Coordinates of C-alpha atoms in Angstrom, one line a residue:
S1 CA -15.8 -6.9 4.0
L2 CA -12.0 -6.4 3.3
R3 CA -11.7 -4.3 6.5
T4 CA -13.6 -6.8 8.6
N5 CA -11.4 -9.7 7.3
L6 CA -8.3 -7.6 8.0
D7 CA -9.5 -6.7 11.5
L8 CA -9.9 -10.4 12.2
L9 CA -6.3 -11.1 10.9
L10 CA -5.0 -8.2 13.0
L11 CA -6.1 -10.1 16.1
D12 CA -3.2 -12.5 15.5
H13 CA -0.8 -10.1 13.8
R14 CA 0.0 -6.6 15.0
P15 CA 1.8 -5.0 12.1
S16 CA 2.9 -1.4 12.1
A17 CA 2.7 -1.4 8.3
I18 CA 0.9 -3.3 5.6
A19 CA 2.0 -3.0 2.0
V20 CA -0.6 -3.4 -0.8
A21 CA 1.0 -4.7 -4.0
S22 CA -0.1 -6.1 -7.3
W23 CA 1.5 -8.3 -9.9
S24 CA 1.4 -5.5 -12.6
A25 CA 0.2 -2.0 -13.0
G26 CA -3.5 -1.3 -13.3
E27 CA -4.9 -4.1 -11.2
G28 CA -6.4 -1.9 -8.6
K29 CA -3.9 -1.9 -5.7
S30 CA -4.1 1.9 -5.2
T31 CA -7.9 1.9 -5.2
V32 CA -7.9 -1.0 -2.7
T33 CA -5.3 0.9 -0.5
A34 CA -7.3 4.1 -0.4
G35 CA -10.6 2.2 0.2
L36 CA -9.1 0.2 3.0
A37 CA -7.6 3.3 4.6
L38 CA -10.9 5.2 4.5
S39 CA -12.8 2.3 5.9
M40 CA -10.3 1.8 8.8
A41 CA -10.2 5.5 9.6
A42 CA -14.0 5.6 9.6
V43 CA -14.1 3.2 12.5
G44 CA -11.6 5.3 14.5
R45 CA -8.3 3.6 13.6
D46 CA -5.4 6.1 13.0
V47 CA -4.1 5.3 9.5
V48 CA -1.3 6.8 7.4
V49 CA -1.3 6.1 3.6
I50 CA 2.2 6.2 2.2
D51 CA 2.5 6.4 -1.6
A52 CA 5.6 4.4 -2.2
D53 CA 4.9 3.9 -5.9
L54 CA 7.2 6.7 -7.0
R55 CA 6.9 5.7 -10.7
R56 CA 3.1 6.0 -10.9
P57 CA 1.8 7.8 -7.8
T58 CA -2.0 8.0 -7.6
Q59 CA -2.9 8.2 -4.0
H60 CA -3.2 11.9 -4.1
D61 CA -6.0 11.5 -6.7
R62 CA -7.6 8.6 -4.7
L63 CA -7.7 10.6 -1.5
G64 CA -8.5 14.0 -3.1
E65 CA -5.3 15.6 -2.0
P66 CA -2.9 17.8 -3.9
F67 CA 0.3 16.3 -5.4
G68 CA 3.4 17.7 -3.8
E69 CA 6.4 17.0 -1.6
G70 CA 6.5 13.6 0.1
L71 CA 8.5 10.4 0.5
A72 CA 10.9 11.4 -2.2
D73 CA 11.8 14.6 -0.4
L74 CA 12.7 13.1 2.9
G75 CA 16.4 13.7 2.4
P76 CA 16.5 17.3 3.7
M77 CA 13.1 17.3 5.3
D78 CA 11.6 15.8 8.4
V79 CA 8.7 13.3 7.9
E80 CA 6.3 15.5 9.8
Q81 CA 7.0 18.4 7.4
V82 CA 5.5 16.4 4.4
L83 CA 2.9 14.4 6.3
R84 CA -0.6 15.7 5.6
R85 CA -3.7 15.4 7.6
T86 CA -6.6 14.6 5.2
R87 CA -10.1 15.9 5.4
Y88 CA -11.0 12.5 6.9
E89 CA -10.7 12.1 10.7
H90 CA -8.0 9.6 11.7
L91 CA -6.4 9.6 8.2
W92 CA -3.0 11.1 7.2
F93 CA -1.2 11.0 3.9
L94 CA 2.4 10.9 2.9
P95 CA 2.6 11.6 -0.9
A96 CA 5.1 10.1 -3.2
G97 CA 6.8 13.4 -4.1
V98 CA 9.1 13.7 -7.1
P99 CA 12.3 11.6 -7.0
D100 CA 15.5 13.4 -8.0
R101 CA 17.3 10.0 -8.6
H102 CA 16.3 6.4 -9.3
P103 CA 13.1 5.4 -7.4
A104 CA 14.9 2.4 -5.9
D105 CA 17.6 4.7 -4.4
V106 CA 15.0 7.0 -3.0
V107 CA 12.9 4.3 -1.4
T108 CA 15.9 2.6 0.1
T109 CA 16.7 5.6 2.3
A110 CA 13.4 7.3 2.7
L111 CA 10.9 4.5 3.4
P112 CA 12.7 3.1 6.5
R113 CA 12.9 6.7 7.9
A114 CA 9.2 7.3 7.3
H115 CA 8.3 3.9 8.8
R116 CA 10.3 4.5 12.0
A117 CA 8.9 8.0 12.5
L118 CA 5.3 7.2 11.7
A119 CA 5.0 3.7 13.3
A120 CA 6.3 5.2 16.6
E121 CA 3.1 7.2 16.7
G122 CA 1.0 4.1 16.9
R123 CA -0.7 4.6 13.6
L124 CA -1.2 1.8 11.0
L125 CA 0.8 2.5 7.9
L126 CA -0.8 1.4 4.6
V127 CA 1.9 1.4 1.9
D128 CA 0.8 1.7 -1.7
A129 CA 3.7 -0.4 -3.2
P130 CA 4.8 -0.5 -6.8
P131 CA 3.8 -3.6 -8.8
L132 CA 5.8 -6.8 -8.3
H133 CA 6.5 -7.4 -11.9
G134 CA 9.4 -5.4 -13.4
V135 CA 10.0 -2.9 -10.6
A136 CA 13.4 -3.0 -8.8
E137 CA 12.3 -1.4 -5.5
T138 CA 9.2 -3.4 -4.8
P139 CA 10.9 -6.2 -2.8
F140 CA 12.5 -3.6 -0.6
V141 CA 9.2 -1.8 0.0
L142 CA 7.5 -5.1 0.9
S143 CA 10.4 -6.0 3.3
V144 CA 10.0 -2.7 5.2
A145 CA 6.3 -3.3 5.7
H146 CA 6.8 -7.1 6.2
H147 CA 3.0 -7.7 5.9
V148 CA 1.5 -7.7 2.4
I149 CA -1.9 -7.8 0.7
L150 CA -1.7 -8.8 -2.9
V151 CA -4.2 -7.4 -5.4
V152 CA -4.8 -9.1 -8.7
D153 CA -7.1 -8.5 -11.6
A154 CA -9.1 -11.7 -12.2
A155 CA -9.4 -10.9 -15.9
S156 CA -5.7 -10.7 -16.6
V157 CA -3.8 -12.8 -14.0
K158 CA -2.8 -16.3 -14.9
L159 CA -3.1 -18.8 -12.1
V160 CA 0.5 -19.9 -12.5
E161 CA 1.7 -16.2 -12.1
L162 CA -0.4 -15.9 -8.9
E163 CA 1.0 -19.1 -7.4
Q164 CA 4.5 -17.9 -8.2
A165 CA 3.9 -14.5 -6.7
V166 CA 2.5 -16.0 -3.5
D167 CA 5.3 -18.5 -3.2
R168 CA 7.9 -15.8 -3.8
L169 CA 6.4 -13.5 -1.1
R170 CA 6.2 -16.3 1.4
S171 CA 9.7 -17.6 0.7
S172 CA 11.0 -14.1 1.2
G173 CA 9.8 -14.3 4.8
L174 CA 6.9 -11.8 4.3
V175 CA 3.6 -12.3 5.9
L176 CA 0.9 -12.6 3.2
L177 CA -2.2 -11.4 4.9
G178 CA -4.4 -12.2 1.8
V179 CA -5.1 -11.9 -1.8
V180 CA -7.8 -9.5 -3.2
I181 CA -9.1 -10.8 -6.5
N182 CA -10.3 -7.7 -8.2
R183 CA -12.8 -7.3 -11.1
V184 CA -14.4 -10.7 -10.7
R185 CA -17.4 -11.1 -13.0
T186 CA -20.3 -12.6 -11.2
Q187 CA -23.2 -14.3 -12.9
R188 CA -26.6 -12.7 -12.1
Q189 CA -29.3 -14.9 -10.7
G190 CA -31.6 -16.1 -13.4
A191 CA -29.2 -15.3 -16.2
A192 CA -29.2 -17.8 -19.0

């Protein structure tokens, strides 16, 4: 249903990149990114997953790909040298790599380069962004993508924090495509 809702939104917006972010670590943004990428690729859309969470990269695990050179290694390398075609048709992967300096410094130079090179190919870039809370490079990652999906854990997010995050994203000029509320407990029919 997330892919269907996103497809409807994409009728009005034609982003080359969408960042998927969360308020804090462990809310499910990487799982949502991978699931959305697989779902979009399954219907024939060319998608590149970029793991821009250099502090806690997990997309290689989510997509079943080996960890290795990637975004952090773009200084001396061309984007196509580290871009991987996955075993899924229409899906490519740009791993995080291992930064040799502060992740904010790496992302500031590498992500715009990757965006320019990969968006020119006409593929949709899904960027697994670091969490919003307490990570210096996240605002920059989101500004490169310009379009954002926010993932929050229903059990841990406070409504006031969610409102503040949404307001901050919108006031930054970013296009908030939606909020995924993860781990919502539903009451079963007939439960007392």
